[in-house]
Amino acid sequence: MSSRGSGDARERAHAKGLYPAPSSEGRSRNMRANRRADTKPEVALRSALHRLGYRYRKDFRLDLPDGVRVRPDVVFTAKKVAVFVDGCFWHVCPQHGRQPTSNEWYWTPKLRRNVERDEVANEALVQAGWRVVRIWEHLPLDDAVAAVAAAIEHVYDSRAEG
């Protein structure tokens, strides 16, 4: 779709009240720059894991029972470990997340849906036998790597015991 076509679609959605019009062109540019995948914290985590010899899939879609589909940021398919790197704003971090002060009618339900979707994904993954690791973007890289390594090692330990 051309940029003009997507601009037209945005204008129609704004006119229908589906989502707010941007307060400025700068804000609009800023919001369009937000990435769904390959965020800086995610890339840093993947690079550190790769340097340590871990091999994984990135942004890999998992079709789970009950029709739930999820796209963890990092997936260890053989070990059934799914890693999500959650942004503080988008996933309502208890430490850094904040409620928006403008266009609350749009942002409050949207952020609530994000949290609810995360809970559904976690539950579906656990029910399907996956180990879920959720890492906040503000977590120091060494701590994030340690959390992922611990989840992978736990899988090895539990298989050795069984």
PDB file of N, CA and C in Angstrom, residues 43-80:
ATOM      1  N   VAL A  43      17.078  -6.808  20.286  1.00  0.00           N
ATOM      2  CA  VAL A  43      18.283  -7.071  19.493  1.00  0.00           C
ATOM      3  C   VAL A  43      19.482  -7.277  20.411  1.00  0.00           C
ATOM      4  N   ALA A  44      19.586  -6.471  21.458  1.00  0.00           N
ATOM      5  CA  ALA A  44      20.698  -6.626  22.404  1.00  0.00           C
ATOM      6  C   ALA A  44      20.651  -8.001  23.075  1.00  0.00           C
ATOM      7  N   LEU A  45      19.462  -8.435  23.476  1.00  0.00           N
ATOM      8  CA  LEU A  45      19.319  -9.746  24.108  1.00  0.00           C
ATOM      9  C   LEU A  45      19.688 -10.854  23.127  1.00  0.00           C
ATOM     10  N   ARG A  46      19.174 -10.778  21.916  1.00  0.00           N
ATOM     11  CA  ARG A  46      19.477 -11.815  20.925  1.00  0.00           C
ATOM     12  C   ARG A  46      20.977 -11.867  20.640  1.00  0.00           C
ATOM     13  N   SER A  47      21.603 -10.715  20.520  1.00  0.00           N
ATOM     14  CA  SER A  47      23.050 -10.683  20.244  1.00  0.00           C
ATOM     15  C   SER A  47      23.834 -11.330  21.384  1.00  0.00           C
ATOM     16  N   ALA A  48      23.471 -10.991  22.608  1.00  0.00           N
ATOM     17  CA  ALA A  48      24.163 -11.572  23.765  1.00  0.00           C
ATOM     18  C   ALA A  48      23.957 -13.085  23.811  1.00  0.00           C
ATOM     19  N   LEU A  49      22.746 -13.540  23.560  1.00  0.00           N
ATOM     20  CA  LEU A  49      22.476 -14.983  23.562  1.00  0.00           C
ATOM     21  C   LEU A  49      23.274 -15.678  22.461  1.00  0.00           C
ATOM     22  N   HIS A  50      23.331 -15.064  21.299  1.00  0.00           N
ATOM     23  CA  HIS A  50      24.057 -15.659  20.176  1.00  0.00           C
ATOM     24  C   HIS A  50      25.548 -15.748  20.484  1.00  0.00           C
ATOM     25  N   ARG A  51      26.105 -14.691  21.083  1.00  0.00           N
ATOM     26  CA  ARG A  51      27.531 -14.704  21.471  1.00  0.00           C
ATOM     27  C   ARG A  51      27.835 -15.843  22.432  1.00  0.00           C
ATOM     28  N   LEU A  52      26.845 -16.198  23.266  1.00  0.00           N
ATOM     29  CA  LEU A  52      27.042 -17.292  24.223  1.00  0.00           C
ATOM     30  C   LEU A  52      26.806 -18.674  23.607  1.00  0.00           C
ATOM     31  N   GLY A  53      26.474 -18.705  22.333  1.00  0.00           N
ATOM     32  CA  GLY A  53      26.305 -19.972  21.644  1.00  0.00           C
ATOM     33  C   GLY A  53      24.872 -20.473  21.555  1.00  0.00           C
ATOM     34  N   TYR A  54      23.922 -19.712  22.060  1.00  0.00           N
ATOM     35  CA  TYR A  54      22.519 -20.119  21.966  1.00  0.00           C
ATOM     36  C   TYR A  54      22.009 -19.875  20.549  1.00  0.00           C
ATOM     37  N   ARG A  55      21.225 -20.815  20.051  1.00  0.00           N
ATOM     38  CA  ARG A  55      20.611 -20.669  18.734  1.00  0.00           C
ATOM     39  C   ARG A  55      19.104 -20.722  18.917  1.00  0.00           C
ATOM     40  N   TYR A  56      18.408 -19.907  18.184  1.00  0.00           N
ATOM     41  CA  TYR A  56      16.978 -19.682  18.413  1.00  0.00           C
ATOM     42  C   TYR A  56      16.338 -19.189  17.129  1.00  0.00           C
ATOM     43  N   ARG A  57      15.044 -19.047  17.184  1.00  0.00           N
ATOM     44  CA  ARG A  57      14.294 -18.399  16.108  1.00  0.00           C
ATOM     45  C   ARG A  57      13.804 -17.064  16.645  1.00  0.00           C
ATOM     46  N   LYS A  58      13.736 -16.079  15.767  1.00  0.00           N
ATOM     47  CA  LYS A  58      13.246 -14.775  16.215  1.00  0.00           C
ATOM     48  C   LYS A  58      11.885 -14.503  15.607  1.00  0.00           C
ATOM     49  N   ASP A  59      11.024 -13.895  16.413  1.00  0.00           N
ATOM     50  CA  ASP A  59       9.690 -13.500  15.954  1.00  0.00           C
ATOM     51  C   ASP A  59       8.996 -14.661  15.231  1.00  0.00           C
ATOM     52  N   PHE A  60       9.032 -15.824  15.843  1.00  0.00           N
ATOM     53  CA  PHE A  60       8.527 -17.063  15.246  1.00  0.00           C
ATOM     54  C   PHE A  60       7.100 -17.318  15.716  1.00  0.00           C
ATOM     55  N   ARG A  61       6.188 -17.447  14.767  1.00  0.00           N
ATOM     56  CA  ARG A  61       4.784 -17.648  15.126  1.00  0.00           C
ATOM     57  C   ARG A  61       4.534 -19.074  15.592  1.00  0.00           C
ATOM     58  N   LEU A  62       3.865 -19.172  16.730  1.00  0.00           N
ATOM     59  CA  LEU A  62       3.480 -20.466  17.276  1.00  0.00           C
ATOM     60  C   LEU A  62       1.962 -20.573  17.226  1.00  0.00           C
ATOM     61  N   ASP A  63       1.464 -21.613  16.566  1.00  0.00           N
ATOM     62  CA  ASP A  63       0.031 -21.888  16.523  1.00  0.00           C
ATOM     63  C   ASP A  63      -0.246 -22.930  17.598  1.00  0.00           C
ATOM     64  N   LEU A  64      -0.888 -22.493  18.656  1.00  0.00           N
ATOM     65  CA  LEU A  64      -1.125 -23.353  19.815  1.00  0.00           C
ATOM     66  C   LEU A  64      -2.525 -23.946  19.770  1.00  0.00           C
ATOM     67  N   PRO A  65      -2.756 -25.000  20.576  1.00  0.00           N
ATOM     68  CA  PRO A  65      -4.111 -25.532  20.672  1.00  0.00           C
ATOM     69  C   PRO A  65      -5.082 -24.431  21.106  1.00  0.00           C
ATOM     70  N   ASP A  66      -6.332 -24.638  20.896  1.00  0.00           N
ATOM     71  CA  ASP A  66      -7.377 -23.665  21.217  1.00  0.00           C
ATOM     72  C   ASP A  66      -7.339 -22.456  20.282  1.00  0.00           C
ATOM     73  N   GLY A  67      -6.596 -22.551  19.187  1.00  0.00           N
ATOM     74  CA  GLY A  67      -6.575 -21.479  18.205  1.00  0.00           C
ATOM     75  C   GLY A  67      -5.777 -20.250  18.590  1.00  0.00           C
ATOM     76  N   VAL A  68      -4.999 -20.321  19.648  1.00  0.00           N
ATOM     77  CA  VAL A  68      -4.197 -19.176  20.075  1.00  0.00           C
ATOM     78  C   VAL A  68      -2.918 -19.136  19.248  1.00  0.00           C
ATOM     79  N   ARG A  69      -2.618 -17.954  18.705  1.00  0.00           N
ATOM     80  CA  ARG A  69      -1.371 -17.746  17.966  1.00  0.00           C
ATOM     81  C   ARG A  69      -0.562 -16.686  18.698  1.00  0.00           C
ATOM     82  N   VAL A  70       0.719 -16.961  18.876  1.00  0.00           N
ATOM     83  CA  VAL A  70       1.593 -16.007  19.543  1.00  0.00           C
ATOM     84  C   VAL A  70       2.884 -15.886  18.752  1.00  0.00           C
ATOM     85  N   ARG A  71       3.542 -14.748  18.912  1.00  0.00           N
ATOM     86  CA  ARG A  71       4.834 -14.498  18.270  1.00  0.00           C
ATOM     87  C   ARG A  71       5.836 -14.052  19.326  1.00  0.00           C
ATOM     88  N   PRO A  72       6.436 -14.994  20.038  1.00  0.00           N
ATOM     89  CA  PRO A  72       7.479 -14.593  20.987  1.00  0.00           C
ATOM     90  C   PRO A  72       8.632 -13.931  20.239  1.00  0.00           C
ATOM     91  N   ASP A  73       9.359 -13.090  20.932  1.00  0.00           N
ATOM     92  CA  ASP A  73      10.495 -12.398  20.321  1.00  0.00           C
ATOM     93  C   ASP A  73      11.647 -13.351  20.048  1.00  0.00           C
ATOM     94  N   VAL A  74      11.863 -14.289  20.953  1.00  0.00           N
ATOM     95  CA  VAL A  74      12.917 -15.293  20.823  1.00  0.00           C
ATOM     96  C   VAL A  74      12.298 -16.637  21.185  1.00  0.00           C
ATOM     97  N   VAL A  75      12.521 -17.637  20.323  1.00  0.00           N
ATOM     98  CA  VAL A  75      11.912 -18.949  20.548  1.00  0.00           C
ATOM     99  C   VAL A  75      12.979 -20.036  20.433  1.00  0.00           C
ATOM    100  N   PHE A  76      13.050 -20.859  21.466  1.00  0.00           N
ATOM    101  CA  PHE A  76      13.895 -22.049  21.448  1.00  0.00           C
ATOM    102  C   PHE A  76      12.935 -23.215  21.224  1.00  0.00           C
ATOM    103  N   THR A  77      12.738 -23.591  19.957  1.00  0.00           N
ATOM    104  CA  THR A  77      11.686 -24.548  19.608  1.00  0.00           C
ATOM    105  C   THR A  77      11.909 -25.922  20.232  1.00  0.00           C
ATOM    106  N   ALA A  78      13.121 -26.447  20.152  1.00  0.00           N
ATOM    107  CA  ALA A  78      13.372 -27.786  20.676  1.00  0.00           C
ATOM    108  C   ALA A  78      13.227 -27.826  22.196  1.00  0.00           C
ATOM    109  N   LYS A  79      13.557 -26.735  22.835  1.00  0.00           N
ATOM    110  CA  LYS A  79      13.492 -26.675  24.296  1.00  0.00           C
ATOM    111  C   LYS A  79      12.152 -26.171  24.796  1.00  0.00           C
ATOM    112  N   LYS A  80      11.317 -25.693  23.860  1.00  0.00           N
ATOM    113  CA  LYS A  80       9.991 -25.144  24.174  1.00  0.00           C
ATOM    114  C   LYS A  80      10.091 -24.018  25.212  1.00  0.00           C
TER     115      LYS A  80
END
